[in-house]
Coordinates of C-alpha atoms and ligand atoms in Angstrom, one line a residue:
Chain A
M28 CA -24.2 19.7 40.4
S29 CA -20.9 19.1 40.2
A30 CA -17.8 19.6 38.7
L31 CA -15.4 16.1 38.8
A32 CA -13.3 17.9 36.5
S33 CA -13.5 21.4 35.4
I34 CA -11.7 22.2 31.2
H35 CA -10.4 25.6 31.5
D36 CA -9.2 27.3 27.9
L37 CA -7.2 24.1 27.0
T38 CA -5.1 23.6 24.1
V39 CA -2.9 20.6 23.1
T40 CA -0.3 20.9 20.2
Y41 CA 2.0 17.8 18.6
R42 CA 5.3 18.3 18.1
R43 CA 5.8 16.4 14.8
D44 CA 9.4 16.8 12.5
G45 CA 9.5 20.2 13.6
N46 CA 6.2 21.4 12.8
A47 CA 3.4 22.4 16.0
V48 CA 0.2 19.8 14.6
A49 CA -2.5 21.8 17.3
A50 CA -5.0 19.0 18.3
L51 CA -7.1 20.7 21.4
R52 CA -7.4 24.5 20.8
N53 CA -9.8 26.2 23.3
I54 CA -11.7 23.2 25.5
S55 CA -14.0 24.5 28.3
L56 CA -15.7 21.7 29.1
D57 CA -16.7 20.2 32.5
I58 CA -17.6 16.9 33.3
V59 CA -20.2 16.8 35.8
A60 CA -19.7 13.9 38.5
G61 CA -21.8 10.9 37.6
E62 CA -22.8 11.4 34.4
R63 CA -22.4 9.6 30.9
L64 CA -20.8 11.9 28.8
A65 CA -20.4 10.6 25.4
V66 CA -17.5 13.4 23.0
I67 CA -18.0 12.4 19.0
G68 CA -15.6 13.9 16.0
E69 CA -14.1 12.4 12.6
S70 CA -10.9 10.8 13.0
G71 CA -8.1 13.1 14.3
S72 CA -10.8 16.0 15.8
G73 CA -8.8 15.5 19.1
K74 CA -11.1 12.8 21.2
S75 CA -8.1 10.9 21.7
T76 CA -5.8 14.0 22.8
L77 CA -8.6 15.0 25.2
A78 CA -8.5 11.8 27.3
L79 CA -5.3 11.2 27.4
A80 CA -4.9 14.9 29.0
I81 CA -7.1 14.1 31.6
A82 CA -5.7 11.1 32.6
G83 CA -2.8 12.9 32.1
L84 CA -1.1 10.3 30.0
L85 CA -0.1 13.1 27.1
P86 CA 3.5 12.1 25.4
A87 CA 6.8 14.3 26.1
S88 CA 5.8 15.7 22.4
S89 CA 3.4 17.9 23.6
A90 CA 3.0 21.1 24.7
V91 CA -0.3 21.9 27.6
D92 CA -2.3 25.4 27.7
G93 CA -5.1 26.3 30.6
R94 CA -6.0 23.9 32.9
I95 CA -8.3 21.1 33.9
E96 CA -9.5 21.2 37.7
W97 CA -10.4 18.8 39.9
P98 CA -12.6 20.4 42.9
G99 CA -13.5 17.5 44.5
P100 CA -11.8 17.4 48.1
G101 CA -8.9 15.6 48.1
Q102 CA -5.5 14.0 46.0
P103 CA -5.6 15.0 42.3
P104 CA -6.4 11.8 41.0
L105 CA -4.3 9.0 40.1
L106 CA -4.1 7.2 36.4
G107 CA -5.4 2.9 37.7
R108 CA -7.2 3.7 40.9
D109 CA -9.0 6.4 40.1
I110 CA -9.2 6.8 36.6
G111 CA -9.7 4.0 34.8
F112 CA -9.1 4.1 30.9
V113 CA -9.8 1.6 28.5
F114 CA -8.1 2.1 24.9
Q115 CA -8.8 1.1 21.8
D116 CA -6.9 -1.2 20.8
P117 CA -6.7 -3.7 23.9
S118 CA -3.3 -5.0 23.2
V119 CA -1.4 -1.5 24.4
S120 CA -2.7 -1.7 27.6
L121 CA -2.1 -6.2 27.7
D122 CA 1.0 -7.5 28.8
P123 CA 1.3 -10.6 25.7
V124 CA 3.9 -12.5 28.4
M125 CA 1.2 -12.2 31.5
T126 CA -2.1 -13.7 32.5
V127 CA -5.2 -12.7 32.8
G128 CA -6.0 -13.2 35.6
K129 CA -2.0 -11.9 37.2
Q130 CA -2.5 -8.8 35.2
I131 CA -6.2 -8.2 36.8
A132 CA -4.8 -9.1 39.9
E133 CA -1.7 -6.8 39.9
V134 CA -4.2 -3.7 39.9
A135 CA -6.6 -4.7 42.4
R136 CA -3.3 -5.5 45.0
T137 CA -1.7 -2.6 43.9
H138 CA -5.0 -0.1 44.1
L139 CA -6.9 -1.6 47.1
G140 CA -4.1 -3.4 49.4
L141 CA -5.5 -7.0 48.7
T142 CA -3.5 -9.9 48.7
W143 CA -2.8 -12.5 46.0
S144 CA -5.2 -15.2 46.6
Q145 CA -7.6 -11.4 47.4
A146 CA -6.8 -10.0 44.5
Y147 CA -7.1 -13.7 42.5
A148 CA -11.4 -13.9 43.4
K149 CA -11.2 -10.4 42.6
A150 CA -9.9 -11.4 39.3
K151 CA -12.2 -13.7 38.8
T152 CA -15.3 -11.8 39.7
L153 CA -14.4 -9.4 37.4
L154 CA -14.4 -11.3 34.2
E155 CA -17.4 -12.6 35.1
R156 CA -18.9 -9.1 35.0
V157 CA -17.4 -8.5 32.5
R158 CA -19.6 -11.8 30.9
L159 CA -16.0 -13.0 29.0
P160 CA -17.0 -17.1 29.2
D161 CA -15.8 -19.9 31.1
P162 CA -13.8 -16.9 33.7
D163 CA -11.2 -19.8 35.4
S164 CA -9.5 -21.3 32.6
A165 CA -9.3 -17.2 31.6
L166 CA -7.9 -16.1 34.2
H167 CA -4.8 -18.6 33.1
A168 CA -4.7 -17.5 29.3
F169 CA -2.1 -15.6 28.2
P170 CA -3.9 -12.4 26.2
H171 CA -3.2 -14.3 22.5
Q172 CA -4.9 -17.3 23.8
L173 CA -8.3 -15.0 23.1
S174 CA -10.3 -13.4 21.0
G175 CA -9.8 -9.3 19.7
G176 CA -13.8 -9.1 22.1
Q177 CA -12.2 -11.2 24.3
K178 CA -9.0 -8.7 25.0
Q179 CA -10.7 -6.0 25.0
R180 CA -13.2 -7.2 27.9
V181 CA -10.1 -7.8 29.9
A182 CA -8.3 -4.9 29.4
I183 CA -12.2 -3.1 30.4
A184 CA -12.5 -5.9 33.5
A185 CA -8.8 -4.6 34.3
A186 CA -9.5 -0.8 33.8
I187 CA -12.3 -1.3 36.5
A188 CA -10.2 -3.3 38.9
A189 CA -9.9 -0.4 41.6
G190 CA -12.8 1.2 41.8
P191 CA -12.5 4.6 39.5
K192 CA -13.9 7.4 40.3
L193 CA -14.0 8.4 35.6
L194 CA -13.6 5.6 33.7
I195 CA -12.4 6.9 29.9
A196 CA -13.5 4.5 27.4
D197 CA -11.4 5.3 23.5
E198 CA -13.5 3.9 21.1
A199 CA -13.9 0.9 24.0
T200 CA -16.3 -1.1 22.4
S201 CA -15.4 -0.9 18.8
A202 CA -14.4 -4.3 18.5
L203 CA -16.5 -6.5 20.4
D204 CA -19.9 -8.1 19.3
T205 CA -24.0 -6.0 19.6
I206 CA -24.5 -8.5 22.7
V207 CA -21.5 -8.5 24.3
Q208 CA -21.4 -4.3 23.8
A209 CA -25.2 -4.4 25.3
E210 CA -24.0 -5.4 27.7
I211 CA -20.9 -3.5 28.8
V212 CA -23.0 -0.6 28.1
A213 CA -25.7 -2.2 30.8
L214 CA -22.9 -3.1 33.0
I215 CA -21.2 0.7 32.5
R216 CA -24.3 2.1 33.7
R217 CA -24.7 0.0 36.9
L218 CA -21.4 1.0 37.7
V219 CA -22.4 4.5 37.5
A220 CA -25.8 4.5 38.5
E221 CA -23.9 2.0 41.4
D222 CA -20.6 2.3 43.2
G223 CA -21.0 6.0 41.5
M224 CA -19.1 6.4 38.9
T225 CA -18.6 9.6 35.8
L226 CA -18.3 7.8 32.3
L227 CA -16.3 10.0 29.1
F228 CA -16.5 8.0 26.6
I229 CA -15.2 8.1 22.8
S230 CA -16.7 6.4 20.4
H231 CA -17.5 7.3 17.0
D232 CA -20.3 4.9 17.1
I233 CA -23.0 7.4 17.3
A234 CA -25.8 5.0 17.6
L235 CA -24.3 3.6 20.7
A236 CA -23.2 6.9 22.0
T237 CA -27.1 8.3 21.9
E238 CA -27.6 5.2 23.9
L239 CA -25.7 5.2 27.0
A240 CA -24.5 9.2 26.9
E241 CA -26.6 12.0 29.0
R242 CA -24.9 14.3 27.3
I243 CA -22.9 14.6 24.0
A244 CA -19.4 16.8 23.0
V245 CA -19.4 17.4 18.8
F246 CA -15.8 17.7 18.1
R247 CA -14.3 18.4 14.1
H248 CA -9.8 20.0 14.3
G249 CA -9.0 20.7 17.7
Q250 CA -12.4 21.8 18.6
L251 CA -15.9 21.6 20.8
V252 CA -18.5 21.9 18.0
E253 CA -21.4 21.7 20.7
L254 CA -21.8 19.8 23.3
G255 CA -26.4 19.5 24.9
T256 CA -28.0 16.7 26.0
T257 CA -28.5 13.4 23.8
A258 CA -32.0 14.1 23.1
R259 CA -30.8 18.1 22.0
I260 CA -27.8 17.0 19.7
V261 CA -29.6 14.2 17.9
G262 CA -33.3 16.0 17.2
A263 CA -32.6 19.5 16.9
P264 CA -29.0 19.6 16.4
A265 CA -27.4 23.5 15.9
Q266 CA -24.4 22.8 13.6
A267 CA -24.8 21.5 10.3
Y268 CA -21.7 19.3 11.0
T269 CA -23.2 17.8 13.5
R270 CA -26.3 17.1 10.8
T271 CA -23.5 15.4 8.2
L272 CA -21.7 12.6 11.4
L273 CA -25.7 12.1 12.3
D274 CA -26.2 11.3 7.9
A275 CA -23.3 9.8 7.6
H276 CA -24.7 6.9 10.2
I277 CA -25.5 3.2 8.6
G278 CA -28.5 1.8 10.3
L279 CA -29.7 -1.3 9.7
D280 CA -32.3 0.4 7.8
A281 CA -29.9 2.0 5.6
A282 CA -30.6 1.5 2.3
P283 CA -27.8 -1.2 0.2
L284 CA -24.2 0.7 -1.3
L285 CA -24.4 -2.3 -3.1
N286 CA -25.9 -3.0 -7.0
R287 CA -23.3 -1.1 -8.6
S288 CA -21.8 -3.9 -8.5
G289 CA -23.4 -6.5 -11.1
L290 CA -23.6 -10.3 -9.7
H291 CA -25.7 -11.9 -10.5
A292 CA -25.3 -16.2 -9.7
Chain B
M2 CA -16.8 -22.7 -10.6
S3 CA -17.1 -21.2 -7.6
L4 CA -13.9 -18.5 -6.5
L5 CA -13.5 -21.1 -3.1
T6 CA -14.9 -23.8 -1.3
V7 CA -14.5 -24.1 2.2
S8 CA -15.5 -28.3 2.6
N9 CA -15.5 -29.3 7.2
L10 CA -13.4 -27.0 8.0
T11 CA -12.1 -27.1 11.9
K12 CA -10.0 -25.6 14.2
R13 CA -9.4 -26.8 18.2
Y14 CA -7.2 -24.7 20.3
R15 CA -6.0 -26.3 23.9
R16 CA -6.3 -23.7 26.5
G17 CA -6.2 -24.2 30.2
G18 CA -6.1 -28.4 29.4
K19 CA -9.2 -27.4 27.9
V20 CA -10.1 -27.5 24.0
V21 CA -11.7 -25.1 22.5
T22 CA -13.3 -25.5 18.8
A23 CA -12.4 -21.8 17.4
V24 CA -14.0 -23.1 14.7
D25 CA -16.7 -26.6 13.8
D26 CA -16.8 -28.3 10.3
V27 CA -17.6 -25.1 8.5
S28 CA -18.6 -25.0 5.0
F29 CA -19.0 -22.1 2.0
H30 CA -18.5 -21.1 -1.6
I31 CA -17.6 -17.4 -2.9
E32 CA -18.3 -16.5 -6.0
P33 CA -15.9 -14.6 -8.2
G34 CA -17.0 -10.3 -8.1
E35 CA -19.0 -11.3 -4.8
T36 CA -19.0 -10.6 -1.4
L37 CA -19.6 -12.6 1.8
A38 CA -19.8 -11.1 4.9
L39 CA -19.0 -13.1 8.4
A40 CA -20.8 -12.2 11.1
G41 CA -21.8 -13.2 15.0
P42 CA -20.5 -12.8 18.4
S43 CA -17.2 -11.7 19.8
G44 CA -15.0 -15.2 19.9
S45 CA -17.4 -17.6 17.2
G46 CA -14.9 -18.0 15.1
K47 CA -14.9 -14.9 12.6
S48 CA -10.8 -14.3 12.6
T49 CA -10.2 -18.2 12.6
I50 CA -11.7 -18.7 9.4
A51 CA -9.8 -15.8 8.0
G52 CA -6.6 -17.0 9.4
L53 CA -7.4 -20.5 7.7
V54 CA -8.2 -19.0 4.5
L55 CA -4.9 -17.4 4.3
R56 CA -3.1 -20.1 5.3
L57 CA -1.7 -18.0 8.6
I58 CA -3.7 -21.3 10.7
E59 CA -3.1 -24.8 9.6
P60 CA -6.6 -26.3 10.5
D61 CA -7.4 -30.2 12.3
A62 CA -9.6 -31.0 10.0
G63 CA -11.4 -29.1 5.8
R64 CA -10.4 -28.2 3.0
I65 CA -9.7 -25.1 0.6
E66 CA -10.1 -24.8 -2.9
F67 CA -9.0 -21.2 -4.0
E68 CA -9.4 -21.5 -8.0
G69 CA -9.7 -24.7 -8.8
D70 CA -6.8 -25.6 -6.7
D71 CA -6.3 -27.5 -3.2
F72 CA -5.2 -24.3 -1.8
L73 CA -3.5 -26.4 1.8
A74 CA -1.2 -29.0 -0.9
L75 CA 0.3 -26.2 -2.9
R76 CA 4.1 -25.7 -1.4
G77 CA 6.7 -23.6 -2.8
A78 CA 6.5 -21.2 -6.7
K79 CA 3.0 -22.0 -6.7
L80 CA 1.8 -21.5 -3.7
R81 CA 3.1 -18.6 -3.1
A82 CA 1.7 -17.3 -7.1
R83 CA -1.1 -18.2 -5.8
R84 CA -0.6 -15.9 -2.5
A85 CA -0.3 -12.9 -4.8
R86 CA -4.3 -13.6 -5.5
L87 CA -5.7 -14.0 -1.8
Q88 CA -5.5 -10.9 0.0
M89 CA -6.1 -9.5 3.3
V90 CA -7.1 -5.9 5.5
F91 CA -7.0 -6.2 8.6
Q92 CA -8.1 -3.3 11.5
D93 CA -5.0 -1.9 12.0
P94 CA -2.8 -3.1 9.0
L95 CA 0.3 -1.1 8.7
A96 CA 0.1 -1.9 12.7
A97 CA 2.6 -4.4 12.4
F98 CA 5.2 -2.3 10.2
N99 CA 8.2 -0.5 11.6
P100 CA 5.7 3.1 12.3
R101 CA 8.6 5.4 10.5
A102 CA 8.5 2.9 7.7
T103 CA 7.1 5.1 5.0
V104 CA 4.1 4.6 2.5
A105 CA 5.9 4.1 -1.0
R106 CA 8.7 1.4 1.0
V107 CA 4.9 -0.5 2.1
L108 CA 3.6 -0.1 -1.5
D109 CA 7.4 -1.6 -2.9
D110 CA 7.2 -4.9 -0.8
P111 CA 4.5 -6.7 -2.6
L112 CA 5.8 -5.8 -6.5
R113 CA 8.7 -6.7 -5.5
I114 CA 8.3 -10.1 -3.6
H115 CA 5.6 -10.4 -6.2
G116 CA 8.4 -9.8 -8.9
I117 CA 5.2 -7.3 -10.6
A118 CA 7.5 -4.3 -10.7
S119 CA 11.2 -3.6 -11.7
R120 CA 13.0 -1.5 -9.8
A121 CA 13.1 1.2 -11.9
E122 CA 9.2 0.4 -12.6
R123 CA 8.2 0.2 -9.3
P124 CA 7.7 4.5 -8.8
R125 CA 5.3 5.1 -11.0
R126 CA 3.0 1.5 -9.8
I127 CA 3.3 3.6 -6.8
A128 CA 2.0 6.5 -7.2
A129 CA -1.2 4.4 -10.2
L130 CA -1.4 2.6 -6.6
L131 CA -1.8 6.0 -4.1
E132 CA -4.3 7.3 -7.0
R133 CA -6.3 4.2 -7.7
V134 CA -7.4 4.2 -4.3
G135 CA -7.7 8.3 -3.5
L136 CA -4.4 9.5 -2.6
A137 CA -2.0 12.0 -4.2
A138 CA 1.1 9.9 -4.9
D139 CA 2.8 12.5 -2.9
L140 CA 2.1 10.8 0.1
A141 CA 4.3 8.1 -0.9
P142 CA 7.6 9.8 0.8
R143 CA 5.7 10.3 4.2
A144 CA 6.1 7.9 7.2
I145 CA 2.8 5.5 7.7
H146 CA 3.1 7.2 11.6
E147 CA 2.2 10.5 10.1
I148 CA -1.1 10.1 7.5
S149 CA -4.6 9.2 9.2
G150 CA -6.6 6.1 9.7
G151 CA -8.2 6.5 6.7
Q152 CA -5.2 7.0 5.3
R153 CA -3.9 4.3 6.9
Q154 CA -6.5 2.2 5.5
R155 CA -6.4 3.5 2.0
V156 CA -3.3 2.6 1.7
A157 CA -3.3 -0.6 3.6
I158 CA -5.8 -1.6 0.3
A159 CA -3.5 0.2 -1.9
R160 CA -1.4 -3.0 -0.7
A161 CA -3.5 -5.7 -1.1
I162 CA -5.1 -4.8 -4.8
A163 CA -0.5 -4.7 -5.8
T164 CA -0.7 -8.3 -6.4
G165 CA -4.1 -8.1 -9.0
P166 CA -5.8 -10.4 -6.2
S167 CA -9.4 -12.3 -7.1
L168 CA -10.5 -12.3 -3.3
I169 CA -9.3 -10.2 -0.7
V170 CA -9.9 -10.4 3.2
L171 CA -11.6 -8.3 5.1
D172 CA -10.8 -8.3 9.1
E173 CA -12.9 -6.0 11.1
A174 CA -11.1 -3.5 8.3
V175 CA -13.4 -0.2 8.7
S176 CA -14.5 -0.5 12.5
A177 CA -11.9 1.6 13.7
L178 CA -12.9 4.4 11.3
D179 CA -15.3 7.0 12.0
V180 CA -18.4 7.2 10.2
S181 CA -17.0 9.9 7.2
V182 CA -14.5 7.5 6.3
R183 CA -15.7 4.5 6.7
G184 CA -18.4 5.4 4.0
Q185 CA -15.6 6.4 1.6
I186 CA -13.8 3.7 2.2
L187 CA -16.8 1.2 1.7
D188 CA -17.0 2.6 -1.4
L189 CA -13.7 2.7 -2.8
L190 CA -14.0 -0.9 -2.0
L191 CA -17.1 -1.6 -4.8
D192 CA -15.7 0.9 -6.5
L193 CA -12.3 -1.7 -7.2
Q194 CA -15.0 -4.6 -6.9
S195 CA -17.3 -4.2 -10.3
Q196 CA -13.2 -2.3 -11.3
E197 CA -12.0 -5.6 -10.9
R198 CA -14.3 -8.4 -9.9
I199 CA -12.5 -8.7 -6.9
A200 CA -14.4 -10.4 -3.8
Y201 CA -14.5 -10.0 -0.5
L202 CA -15.1 -11.9 2.5
F203 CA -16.0 -8.9 4.9
I204 CA -15.9 -9.8 8.6
S205 CA -17.3 -7.6 10.8
H206 CA -19.5 -7.0 13.8
D207 CA -21.3 -4.0 12.5
L208 CA -24.9 -5.2 10.9
G209 CA -25.4 -2.4 9.8
V210 CA -22.2 -2.1 7.3
V211 CA -23.5 -5.9 6.5
R212 CA -26.1 -5.6 6.1
A213 CA -25.2 -2.8 3.5
L214 CA -22.0 -3.8 1.9
A215 CA -22.7 -8.2 1.2
R216 CA -25.5 -9.9 -0.4
R217 CA -24.7 -12.9 1.4
V218 CA -23.7 -13.3 5.4
I219 CA -22.7 -16.4 7.4
L220 CA -23.6 -15.8 11.0
L221 CA -22.1 -17.9 13.1
D222 CA -22.1 -18.6 16.9
A223 CA -19.9 -20.6 18.5
G224 CA -17.4 -21.5 15.9
R225 CA -20.2 -23.5 13.7
I226 CA -22.8 -22.2 11.1
A227 CA -25.8 -20.8 12.6
E228 CA -27.8 -19.5 9.8
S229 CA -27.1 -18.3 6.3
G230 CA -28.4 -16.3 3.2
D231 CA -29.0 -13.1 1.3
A232 CA -28.1 -10.3 4.0
R233 CA -30.5 -7.9 4.4
A234 CA -33.0 -10.9 3.9
V235 CA -31.9 -12.3 6.8
I236 CA -30.3 -9.3 9.0
D237 CA -34.7 -7.9 8.4
A238 CA -35.8 -11.5 10.1
P239 CA -33.2 -13.5 11.1
Q240 CA -34.3 -16.9 12.1
S241 CA -32.1 -18.4 14.3
A242 CA -31.6 -17.1 18.0
I243 CA -27.9 -15.9 17.7
G244 CA -29.3 -13.6 14.8
R245 CA -32.0 -12.5 16.4
A246 CA -29.8 -11.4 19.4
L247 CA -27.4 -10.0 18.1
V248 CA -29.9 -7.7 15.5
A249 CA -32.2 -6.8 18.9
A250 CA -28.7 -6.0 20.8
A251 CA -27.8 -3.7 18.2
P252 CA -27.7 -0.2 19.0
R253 CA -30.3 2.5 17.1
L254 CA -30.2 5.9 16.6
K255 CA -33.1 7.2 16.9
R256 CA -34.4 10.4 15.6
T257 CA -38.0 10.7 16.4
T258 CA -38.0 14.2 16.9
Q259 CA -38.8 15.9 13.3
D260 CA -40.1 13.6 11.9
A261 CA -42.8 11.4 14.4
S262 CA -44.3 9.7 11.4
Ligands
ATP314 N1 1.8 11.5 19.1 C1 1.4 12.6 18.3 N2 1.4 12.9 18.0 C2 1.5 14.1 17.3 N3 0.6 14.3 16.4 C3 -0.7 13.5 16.9 C4 -0.4 12.5 18.1 N4 -1.3 11.5 18.4 C5 -2.6 12.6 18.1 N5 -1.7 13.4 17.0 C6 -2.6 14.3 15.8 O1 -2.8 15.5 16.9 C7 -4.3 16.0 15.9 C8 -6.3 15.0 16.9 O2 -5.8 13.4 17.1 P1 -6.6 12.3 17.7 O3 -6.0 11.5 18.1 O4 -6.7 12.9 19.6 O5 -7.9 12.3 17.4 P2 -8.9 11.7 17.2 O6 -10.4 12.7 17.1 O7 -8.7 10.7 18.8 O8 -9.1 10.8 16.0 P3 -9.5 8.7 15.8 O9 -10.6 9.4 16.1 O10 -8.6 8.9 14.4 O11 -9.1 8.2 17.2 C9 -4.7 14.8 14.7 O12 -4.3 15.8 13.8 C10 -3.1 13.8 14.7 O13 -2.2 13.1 13.6
ATP315 N1 -3.9 -18.8 19.7 C1 -5.8 -19.3 20.1 N2 -5.3 -20.0 21.3 C2 -5.7 -20.8 22.0 N3 -7.6 -20.5 22.1 C3 -7.8 -19.4 20.9 C4 -6.6 -19.5 19.9 N4 -6.6 -18.0 19.2 C5 -8.8 -18.1 19.0 N5 -8.6 -18.8 20.2 C6 -9.9 -18.9 20.6 O1 -11.0 -19.3 19.6 C7 -12.4 -18.9 19.0 C8 -12.5 -18.2 18.4 O2 -11.6 -17.4 18.5 P1 -11.3 -16.1 17.3 O3 -10.5 -15.3 17.2 O4 -11.8 -16.4 15.5 O5 -13.0 -15.2 17.4 P2 -13.6 -13.8 16.8 O6 -15.1 -14.1 15.6 O7 -12.8 -13.7 15.4 O8 -14.5 -12.8 17.6 P3 -14.1 -11.5 18.2 O9 -15.1 -10.9 17.3 O10 -14.0 -10.9 19.2 O11 -12.5 -10.6 17.0 C9 -12.1 -17.5 21.0 O12 -13.2 -19.0 21.8 C10 -10.0 -17.8 21.4 O13 -10.5 -17.5 22.5
MG316 MG1 -8.9 8.1 19.1
MG317 MG1 -11.4 -11.7 15.7

């Protein structure tokens, strides 16, 4: 169990209109090489801030204390090549005026040293891997011609194009239907198993996190509330807060919310 | 009489020399005060239907009747007046605004554009709207980028109800929210519905939420209606292939350790 990344006493503070907002407070956590780690917690708990800090993407307006170490051999990781990042909103990562094929091919060309034609072939394979319908036509499509879920699959394809060691997915599947979501989850499992990739999976969908992750970290108000195996977090949460999160899940067997609004048609 | 009746709606797109039929001969109706859910896989045409109903997209064929009028034929002042009755809330609807815009500004727009309140009256109206959606009135001067995702979604709902709509189209409106905030927003929607008899066209890929919230559901597949009916009946025992696949793939929270009964 070697650590891919070791986070020590990480504190991140944003400055906003003269005030300091503490987004993360004294976080210490190891990301184990080859593991699937999920981060859950309510809105504003610091999940995205953690992801941005690991990827080296924090805005200039932030102050960072503590450190993130990469104990493995070689250079510190490079975003795009060693770290793939999928954002919640695909329009953040996609260029609206560049075709889908070109955006993915460019990642492959830059980081893998492929020619354009090799990179386009790779792009097509990746679009097939993320199960985009009609990949040939999608290569030439612009982002606005795709549905929300299709755009997100393109963003995932671009993030894995260079074969990164670490894939960070920040609410990456929230906009996808359950079928594609299950396929993406299976794809991520395969990438982790076959390519030795490590996964940091951020999601407010607790059921999905439990299906995908081996370990779950629970965040609240910028602090790490608890961290454990998925079975332990779900089966025997140590913290009342974790139980509250589990209880708020609306599953396929949840009691109907309606009836309070009377309708007779 | 139905509030909204959609008949034989069709929308095609051309993409790279090919024709994509995003919406293919779709018909449905919504009753006053009712929640109808649209679910279906990614790319099945949900957002296109939302756009067509809101007249943000022009159909290739079909008819939309809203509050008794041929909605697609309305023009000018009549169209503007009727638009006030048909509102929308999207996944991050305030993302389109200048992030420096204040909450007050976001709520002032519809009141001004639809001539609902005089300039002098508007601050009071805005305070009342904020209160109606469970926000403090002193949020008004804050910039929208300074408030949380859940608060932003409440402001978006306040904006939607500002003009007194009879129907709100919600496209993945709670999908980006965490579970606790999502529950609160769903409660707010139900509360508004029972108080003001607002109908919802609720688009979501989350079948758990659809089942808990909606009375009826339509499952779309490749632009066509695959099946429809009582939301719980359809989701508990889907008949169509796509319905069965969607339900089978839904992630489940297995909290087995406590009670294995
Ligand atoms: N660029 C920024 N400038 C100022 N404050 C910020 C910035 N980004 C985040 N924050 C604040 O830092 C805190 C943590 O935010 P973060 O985005 O990490 O939360 P999150 O857990 O990802 O939430 P969500 O589930 O809504 O995505 C919040 O209070 C947020 O308002
Ligand atoms: N402007 C456009 N040009 C070309 N094709 C389009 C355009 N808008 C949508 N489409 C296509 O129409 C189909 C339906 O898209 P739509 O956005 O309605 O799907 P959706 O059900 O909302 O999907 P999602 O759950 O991913 O948001 C998709 O195949 C999409 O690629
Ligand atoms: Mg976030
Ligand atoms: Mg959509």
